Coordinates of C-alpha atoms and ligand atoms in Angstrom, one line a residue:
M17 CA 0.0 0.0 0.0
T18 CA 1.2 3.5 -0.8
G19 CA -0.2 6.9 -0.1
R20 CA -0.3 9.1 2.9
L21 CA -1.9 7.9 6.1
K22 CA -4.3 10.2 7.9
A23 CA -5.3 10.3 11.5
P24 CA -8.6 8.4 12.1
K25 CA -11.8 10.5 11.6
G26 CA -12.6 12.5 14.7
T27 CA -9.1 12.4 16.3
H28 CA -6.6 15.2 16.3
D29 CA -2.9 15.5 16.9
L30 CA -1.6 17.9 19.6
F31 CA 1.6 19.5 18.6
P32 CA 3.8 21.2 21.2
S33 CA 2.1 24.7 21.0
D34 CA -1.2 23.0 21.7
S35 CA 0.0 20.3 24.1
E36 CA 1.7 23.0 26.2
K37 CA -1.7 24.6 26.7
F38 CA -3.3 21.3 27.7
A39 CA -0.4 20.7 30.1
A40 CA -0.9 24.2 31.6
V41 CA -4.6 23.6 32.0
E42 CA -3.9 20.2 33.7
A43 CA -1.3 21.9 36.0
T44 CA -4.0 24.4 37.0
A45 CA -6.4 21.5 37.7
R46 CA -3.8 19.8 39.8
R47 CA -3.1 23.0 41.8
V48 CA -6.7 24.1 42.4
F49 CA -8.2 20.6 43.0
G50 CA -5.1 19.5 45.0
A51 CA -5.6 22.6 47.3
H52 CA -9.1 21.2 48.1
G53 CA -7.7 17.7 48.9
Y54 CA -8.5 16.0 45.6
G55 CA -5.9 13.5 44.5
E56 CA -5.4 12.2 41.0
I57 CA -6.8 8.8 40.0
R58 CA -5.9 7.0 36.7
T59 CA -8.0 4.2 35.6
P60 CA -7.7 2.0 32.4
T61 CA -8.6 3.4 29.0
F62 CA -10.7 0.3 28.4
E63 CA -13.1 -1.6 30.7
A64 CA -15.5 -4.5 30.5
T65 CA -18.4 -3.4 28.2
E66 CA -20.9 -4.4 30.9
L67 CA -19.6 -1.6 33.2
F68 CA -20.9 1.1 30.9
A69 CA -24.2 -0.8 30.1
R70 CA -24.9 -1.0 33.9
S71 CA -23.8 2.6 34.8
V72 CA -24.3 5.0 31.9
G73 CA -27.4 2.9 30.8
E74 CA -28.5 0.7 27.9
T75 CA -30.9 3.2 26.4
T76 CA -28.5 6.2 26.4
D77 CA -27.1 7.4 23.1
I78 CA -23.6 6.8 24.5
V79 CA -24.1 3.0 25.1
H80 CA -26.6 2.5 22.3
K81 CA -24.7 4.2 19.5
E82 CA -21.4 5.7 20.4
M83 CA -19.2 3.1 22.1
Y84 CA -16.0 1.5 20.6
T85 CA -16.6 -2.0 21.6
F86 CA -14.5 -5.0 20.6
P87 CA -13.8 -8.6 21.6
D88 CA -10.2 -9.2 22.8
R89 CA -8.4 -12.3 21.8
K90 CA -10.1 -14.4 24.4
G91 CA -13.6 -13.2 23.3
R92 CA -14.2 -10.8 26.3
S93 CA -16.2 -7.8 25.3
L94 CA -14.2 -4.6 26.0
T95 CA -15.0 -1.0 25.4
L96 CA -12.8 2.1 25.1
R97 CA -14.1 4.3 27.9
P98 CA -16.7 6.9 26.7
E99 CA -16.5 8.6 30.1
N100 CA -14.5 8.1 33.4
T101 CA -17.1 8.1 36.3
A102 CA -17.9 4.4 35.8
G103 CA -14.3 3.4 35.8
V104 CA -13.6 5.5 39.0
V105 CA -16.5 3.8 40.8
R106 CA -15.5 0.4 39.5
A107 CA -11.9 1.0 40.8
L108 CA -13.1 2.1 44.2
V109 CA -15.5 -0.8 44.7
E110 CA -12.8 -3.2 43.6
K111 CA -10.3 -1.7 46.0
G112 CA -12.8 -1.8 48.9
I113 CA -14.5 1.6 49.1
Q114 CA -15.9 0.7 52.6
E115 CA -12.3 0.8 53.9
I116 CA -11.5 4.2 52.6
P117 CA -12.2 7.2 54.9
K118 CA -15.0 9.4 53.6
P119 CA -15.3 11.7 51.8
I120 CA -13.2 10.5 49.0
R121 CA -11.9 13.3 46.8
L122 CA -10.6 12.4 43.4
W123 CA -9.8 14.1 40.0
Y124 CA -8.6 12.7 36.7
T125 CA -7.6 13.7 33.2
G126 CA -7.4 11.5 30.1
P127 CA -8.8 10.5 26.7
Q128 CA -12.4 9.3 26.3
F129 CA -13.9 7.8 23.1
R130 CA -17.3 8.2 21.5
Y131 CA -18.3 7.4 18.0
E132 CA -20.0 10.7 17.3
Q133 CA -20.4 12.8 14.1
P134 CA -17.3 15.0 14.3
Q135 CA -17.8 18.8 14.2
A136 CA -16.3 21.8 15.9
G137 CA -15.5 20.8 19.5
R138 CA -16.8 17.3 19.0
Y139 CA -14.3 14.5 18.5
R140 CA -14.3 10.7 18.6
E141 CA -11.2 10.8 20.9
F142 CA -11.4 13.7 23.3
R143 CA -10.0 14.5 26.7
Q144 CA -11.8 15.2 29.9
I145 CA -10.8 16.7 33.2
G146 CA -13.1 15.4 35.9
V147 CA -13.8 15.4 39.6
E148 CA -15.6 12.9 41.8
L149 CA -16.5 13.4 45.5
L150 CA -17.9 10.3 47.2
G151 CA -19.4 10.0 50.6
A152 CA -20.7 13.5 51.0
P153 CA -24.5 13.3 50.8
S154 CA -25.6 16.8 51.7
A155 CA -25.9 19.8 49.4
A156 CA -22.6 21.0 50.9
G157 CA -20.9 18.3 48.7
D158 CA -22.5 19.6 45.5
A159 CA -21.5 23.2 46.6
E160 CA -17.9 22.2 47.2
V161 CA -17.6 20.6 43.8
L162 CA -19.3 23.4 41.9
G163 CA -17.4 26.1 43.9
M164 CA -14.1 24.4 43.1
L165 CA -15.1 24.1 39.5
F166 CA -15.8 27.8 39.2
E167 CA -12.5 28.6 41.0
F168 CA -10.7 26.5 38.3
L169 CA -12.5 28.3 35.5
R170 CA -11.7 31.7 36.9
A171 CA -8.0 30.6 37.2
L172 CA -8.1 30.0 33.5
G173 CA -9.6 33.4 32.8
L174 CA -13.2 32.1 32.2
S175 CA -14.9 34.3 34.8
D176 CA -18.2 34.7 32.9
A177 CA -19.3 31.1 33.3
V178 CA -22.8 30.4 34.4
A179 CA -24.1 27.0 35.5
T180 CA -27.5 25.7 34.5
I181 CA -28.8 23.4 37.2
N182 CA -31.8 21.1 37.7
C183 CA -32.9 18.4 40.2
I184 CA -34.0 15.0 39.0
P185 CA -36.4 13.1 41.3
K186 CA -35.2 9.7 42.6
G187 CA -36.9 6.5 43.8
D188 CA -40.8 6.6 43.8
A189 CA -40.8 10.2 42.8
R190 CA -38.7 9.4 39.7
A191 CA -41.2 6.6 38.8
A192 CA -44.1 9.0 39.1
F193 CA -42.3 11.6 36.9
S194 CA -41.6 8.9 34.3
R195 CA -45.3 7.9 34.3
A196 CA -46.4 11.5 33.9
L197 CA -44.0 12.0 31.1
Q198 CA -45.3 8.9 29.3
E199 CA -48.9 10.1 29.7
H200 CA -47.9 13.4 28.2
V201 CA -46.0 12.0 25.2
R202 CA -48.0 8.9 24.3
P203 CA -50.7 10.7 22.4
H204 CA -48.0 12.1 20.1
A205 CA -46.0 8.9 19.8
G206 CA -47.0 8.4 16.2
A207 CA -45.0 11.4 15.2
L208 CA -41.9 10.2 16.9
G209 CA -39.0 8.2 15.4
A210 CA -38.4 4.6 16.4
D211 CA -35.6 5.4 18.9
D212 CA -37.8 7.9 20.7
R213 CA -40.7 5.5 20.8
K214 CA -38.4 2.9 22.4
R215 CA -37.2 5.6 24.9
L216 CA -40.9 6.4 25.7
E217 CA -41.6 2.9 26.8
E218 CA -38.2 1.8 28.3
N219 CA -36.7 5.0 29.8
P220 CA -38.9 8.1 29.2
L221 CA -36.3 10.5 30.8
R222 CA -34.0 9.8 27.9
L223 CA -36.6 11.5 25.6
F224 CA -35.0 14.8 26.7
D225 CA -31.8 13.7 24.9
S226 CA -33.6 13.6 21.6
K227 CA -32.4 15.9 18.9
D228 CA -35.6 15.3 16.8
P229 CA -37.4 18.7 16.5
E230 CA -40.8 16.9 16.7
A231 CA -39.8 15.3 20.0
R232 CA -38.5 18.6 21.3
R233 CA -41.8 20.2 20.4
V234 CA -43.8 17.6 22.3
L235 CA -41.5 17.9 25.3
A236 CA -41.9 21.7 25.4
G237 CA -45.1 21.3 27.4
A238 CA -44.0 18.2 29.4
P239 CA -44.2 17.9 33.2
A240 CA -41.3 19.4 35.0
T241 CA -38.8 17.4 37.1
L242 CA -38.9 20.0 39.8
D243 CA -42.7 19.4 40.3
F244 CA -42.1 15.8 41.3
L245 CA -39.4 16.2 44.0
D246 CA -40.2 14.6 47.4
A247 CA -39.7 16.8 50.5
A248 CA -36.1 15.7 51.2
S249 CA -35.0 16.2 47.5
R250 CA -36.7 19.6 47.4
A251 CA -34.9 20.6 50.6
H252 CA -31.6 19.4 49.1
H253 CA -32.2 21.5 46.0
E254 CA -33.2 24.6 47.9
E255 CA -30.2 24.3 50.2
L256 CA -27.9 24.0 47.1
K257 CA -29.4 27.1 45.6
R258 CA -28.8 29.0 48.8
L259 CA -25.1 27.8 49.0
L260 CA -24.1 28.4 45.3
P261 CA -23.8 32.2 45.4
L262 CA -21.9 31.9 48.6
V263 CA -19.2 29.7 46.9
G264 CA -18.9 32.0 43.9
V265 CA -21.2 30.1 41.5
R266 CA -23.5 32.0 39.1
F267 CA -26.4 29.8 38.0
S268 CA -29.8 29.6 36.5
E269 CA -32.4 26.8 36.7
S270 CA -33.8 24.8 33.8
A271 CA -36.2 21.8 34.0
G272 CA -35.0 20.6 30.6
I273 CA -31.6 19.5 31.7
V274 CA -31.6 15.8 32.5
R275 CA -28.1 15.0 31.0
G276 CA -27.6 12.0 28.7
I277 CA -26.6 9.5 31.3
D278 CA -28.8 7.3 33.5
Y279 CA -26.8 7.3 36.8
Y280 CA -27.8 10.9 37.8
T281 CA -30.1 11.5 40.8
L282 CA -31.0 14.9 42.2
T283 CA -28.5 17.6 41.2
V284 CA -27.5 17.9 37.6
F285 CA -25.7 20.8 36.0
E286 CA -24.1 22.0 32.8
V287 CA -21.9 24.9 31.8
T288 CA -22.1 26.2 28.2
S289 CA -19.8 28.8 26.8
E290 CA -20.8 31.3 24.2
R291 CA -17.5 30.9 22.6
L292 CA -18.3 27.3 21.7
G293 CA -21.6 27.6 19.8
A294 CA -24.9 26.9 21.3
Q295 CA -25.3 23.1 21.6
N296 CA -21.8 22.4 22.9
A297 CA -21.5 22.0 26.7
L298 CA -18.2 22.9 28.2
L299 CA -18.8 20.5 31.0
G300 CA -21.5 18.5 32.7
G301 CA -22.0 16.8 36.0
G302 CA -24.3 15.9 38.8
R303 CA -25.1 13.7 41.8
Y304 CA -25.2 9.9 41.4
D305 CA -26.1 8.5 44.8
D306 CA -27.1 5.0 43.6
L307 CA -24.2 4.1 41.3
V308 CA -21.8 2.7 43.9
G309 CA -24.5 0.4 45.2
E310 CA -25.6 -0.6 41.7
L311 CA -22.0 -1.6 40.9
G312 CA -21.8 -3.8 43.9
G313 CA -20.4 -1.5 46.6
P314 CA -22.1 -0.3 49.8
P315 CA -24.6 2.6 49.3
T316 CA -22.4 5.7 48.9
S317 CA -23.5 9.1 47.8
A318 CA -21.5 10.8 45.1
V319 CA -21.3 13.9 43.0
G320 CA -18.9 15.1 40.2
F321 CA -18.4 16.6 36.8
A322 CA -16.3 16.3 33.7
I323 CA -15.0 19.1 31.6
G324 CA -14.4 18.6 27.8
E325 CA -10.7 19.6 27.9
D326 CA -10.5 20.1 24.1
R327 CA -13.5 22.5 24.3
L328 CA -12.1 24.2 27.3
V329 CA -8.8 25.0 25.6
E330 CA -10.7 26.2 22.5
A331 CA -12.8 28.5 24.7
M332 CA -9.9 30.1 26.5
T333 CA -8.7 33.4 25.4
A334 CA -6.0 33.9 28.1
D335 CA -2.7 32.1 27.6
V336 CA -2.2 30.1 30.7
R337 CA 1.2 28.7 29.7
P338 CA 3.8 30.1 32.2
P339 CA 5.8 32.9 30.6
K340 CA 9.4 32.0 30.0
T341 CA 12.8 33.5 28.9
L342 CA 14.5 31.8 25.9
F343 CA 18.2 31.6 26.0
A344 CA 19.6 30.8 22.5
V345 CA 23.1 29.6 23.0
I346 CA 25.1 30.1 19.8
P347 CA 28.7 28.8 19.4
D348 CA 30.6 30.6 16.6
G349 CA 32.1 27.4 15.3
P350 CA 32.9 23.7 16.0
D351 CA 35.6 24.7 18.5
E352 CA 33.1 26.5 20.7
F353 CA 30.6 23.6 20.6
V354 CA 31.7 21.9 23.9
Y355 CA 32.2 25.3 25.6
A356 CA 28.6 26.2 24.6
L357 CA 27.2 22.9 25.9
G358 CA 28.8 23.7 29.3
V359 CA 27.4 27.3 29.4
A360 CA 23.9 26.0 28.4
G361 CA 24.0 23.4 31.2
Q362 CA 25.1 26.1 33.6
I363 CA 22.2 28.4 32.7
R364 CA 19.7 25.5 33.0
G365 CA 21.1 24.8 36.5
L366 CA 20.8 28.5 37.5
L367 CA 17.3 29.1 35.9
P368 CA 15.4 25.8 35.9
E369 CA 12.2 27.5 34.5
A370 CA 14.0 29.0 31.5
V371 CA 14.2 27.5 28.1
V372 CA 17.8 27.0 27.0
E373 CA 18.4 25.9 23.4
S374 CA 21.8 25.3 21.8
D375 CA 22.3 26.2 18.2
L376 CA 23.2 22.9 16.5
S377 CA 23.7 24.3 13.0
G378 CA 27.4 25.1 13.3
R379 CA 26.8 28.0 11.0
G380 CA 28.3 30.7 13.2
I381 CA 27.0 33.5 15.3
V382 CA 25.6 35.7 12.5
K383 CA 23.4 33.0 11.0
G384 CA 22.6 31.4 14.4
L385 CA 21.2 34.8 15.5
G386 CA 18.7 34.6 12.6
R387 CA 16.4 32.1 14.2
A388 CA 16.7 33.8 17.7
G389 CA 15.9 37.1 16.1
Q390 CA 12.8 35.7 14.4
L391 CA 11.6 34.3 17.7
A392 CA 12.2 37.6 19.4
K393 CA 10.0 39.3 16.7
D394 CA 7.3 36.6 16.7
P395 CA 7.4 34.4 19.9
S396 CA 4.2 32.6 18.8
K397 CA 6.4 30.5 16.5
H398 CA 7.7 28.8 19.7
A399 CA 5.9 26.0 21.6
F400 CA 6.3 27.8 24.8
R401 CA 5.1 31.2 25.8
I402 CA 8.4 33.1 25.3
E403 CA 8.4 36.6 26.8
R404 CA 12.1 37.5 26.3
V405 CA 14.9 36.2 24.0
Q406 CA 18.5 36.3 25.2
A407 CA 21.2 35.3 22.7
V408 CA 24.3 33.8 24.3
L409 CA 27.1 34.4 21.9
L410 CA 30.2 32.2 22.3
G411 CA 33.2 32.8 20.0
S412 CA 36.9 32.1 20.3
Q413 CA 37.3 35.2 22.5
E414 CA 34.7 33.9 25.0
R415 CA 36.1 30.4 25.0
E416 CA 39.7 31.5 25.5
G417 CA 38.9 34.1 28.2
D418 CA 36.2 31.9 29.9
T419 CA 33.7 34.7 29.4
V420 CA 30.1 34.9 28.2
T421 CA 28.4 37.5 25.9
I422 CA 24.7 37.9 26.3
K423 CA 22.6 40.0 23.9
D424 CA 19.1 40.8 24.9
L425 CA 17.2 40.6 21.6
T426 CA 14.2 42.4 23.0
T427 CA 16.1 45.5 24.1
G428 CA 19.2 45.2 22.0
T429 CA 21.6 45.6 24.9
Q430 CA 24.7 43.4 25.0
Q431 CA 27.1 42.6 27.8
S432 CA 30.3 40.5 28.2
F433 CA 31.4 39.2 31.6
P434 CA 33.5 36.4 33.2
R435 CA 31.6 33.1 33.2
R436 CA 31.9 32.8 36.9
Q437 CA 29.6 35.8 37.2
L438 CA 26.8 34.1 35.4
A439 CA 24.7 33.5 38.6
E440 CA 24.7 37.2 39.7
R441 CA 24.3 38.5 36.1
L442 CA 21.3 36.2 35.5
A443 CA 19.7 36.9 38.9
G444 CA 16.2 38.4 38.3
R445 CA 15.9 36.9 34.9
E446 CA 14.2 33.7 36.2
R447 CA 11.1 32.3 34.4
Ligands
HAM24 P1 -20.8 14.1 29.7 O1 -21.8 15.2 29.7 O2 -21.2 13.0 28.9 O3 -20.6 13.7 31.2 O4 -19.4 14.7 29.3 C1 -18.8 15.8 29.9 C2 -18.2 16.7 28.9 O5 -17.3 16.0 28.1 C3 -19.2 17.4 28.0 O6 -19.8 18.5 28.6 C4 -18.2 17.9 26.9 O7 -17.6 19.1 27.2 C5 -17.2 16.7 26.8 N1 -17.5 15.9 25.7 C6 -18.4 14.9 25.6 N2 -18.4 14.3 24.4 C7 -17.5 14.9 23.7 C8 -17.0 14.8 22.3 N3 -17.4 13.9 21.5 N4 -16.0 15.7 21.9 C9 -15.5 16.6 22.8 N5 -15.9 16.8 24.1 C10 -16.9 15.9 24.5 C11 -19.7 12.7 31.6 O8 -18.9 12.2 30.9 C12 -19.8 12.4 33.1 N6 -18.9 11.3 33.4 C13 -19.6 13.6 34.0 C14 -19.7 13.3 35.4 C15 -18.6 13.1 36.3 N7 -20.8 13.2 36.1 C16 -20.5 12.9 37.4 N8 -19.2 12.9 37.5

């Protein structure tokens, strides 16, 4: 076979200028979540297919239409994870969740896989940053998670975020809501597609996930989740609404948000960003108090969210990569090469946050300065966020006298000094 290979449909490569942004977002997540006591969990990229059928739910679009499922060589059915909550709960139950002191605070980042129609912000392989808090049943748990999420978004410069929240009835109240929904929709069932008719009978809540305009029209006048809450659920919801402004979360309420996953009970929420186009949620989450029990663990309340990291990076306008100084170390000829390596290593030792690049072309100082000069003019050509470019010029004079010449390409100033003075001369140029 000849011809050029392409990345599979719906996947995208991250080159350094992108991956550095992802890394900076993940570093911010680690800092903000870590400061609240959340530790990172890493679970496998594939799991037994049954895990997702039992948690996300058989009648959801994700399980029904979007999973990458394959038999392994021994015929076990495996699935590339479409989301990470199920894997986290599986891992905790397997480890013995009853032995772990509550609440359990976890975060994660990693690739997820869904066979969806690719479009702007929608991929078949995408990355999520998520948080799960287990063993905190009260609205204070929801408020902690949402407050921390908004702190994270603000740290990334997204201070205009607004959450849309809803509360989904559970237990008997959920069954009553499902019946009322069926009664409302059944008279119009003839106008619905086969998938929605199946949802109507098997799992009416999933009708809210339908993209069919006819289904959306029928649902416009449907009963509202909030009218079916029992007293305890209503109190939970009211308490959360009281707490959210106190933890820095702006929100509005919408009865139409049920989220496309079966495990949610009570609180559900989404954040959309105007920068992403209307139908694309930046993140989604909610409470899933029954899932640990359903996957074989002791009853344990839980709440969490997952952010679409690709969408997040696309929505950000601020550059969160840490600003850096670039030192371009340029030997004048082959005789200076080893001297230049030594100086470059010394600068890295003195300024661990700086970027120190050696010119490998052997074309001399004048030509070597060309690339450094281009970067000084247009730092966006570099993978890192370069704020300042310093050319370190090393000719025979420097080598023989054990000196260093540094030209600041941003200001044009140049100075030569003994190499042993590097530490004091570089002081204050950290980054
Ligand atoms: P989800 O709403 O299915 O929830 O996904 C969360 C976020 O992942 C979405 O809001 C979106 O930003 C991003 N996302 C989903 N599909 C794609 C795609 N095809 N391309 C790009 N981004 C996408 C969950 O996954 C739950 N596990 C969240 C959760 C955690 N609930 C409780 N804990």
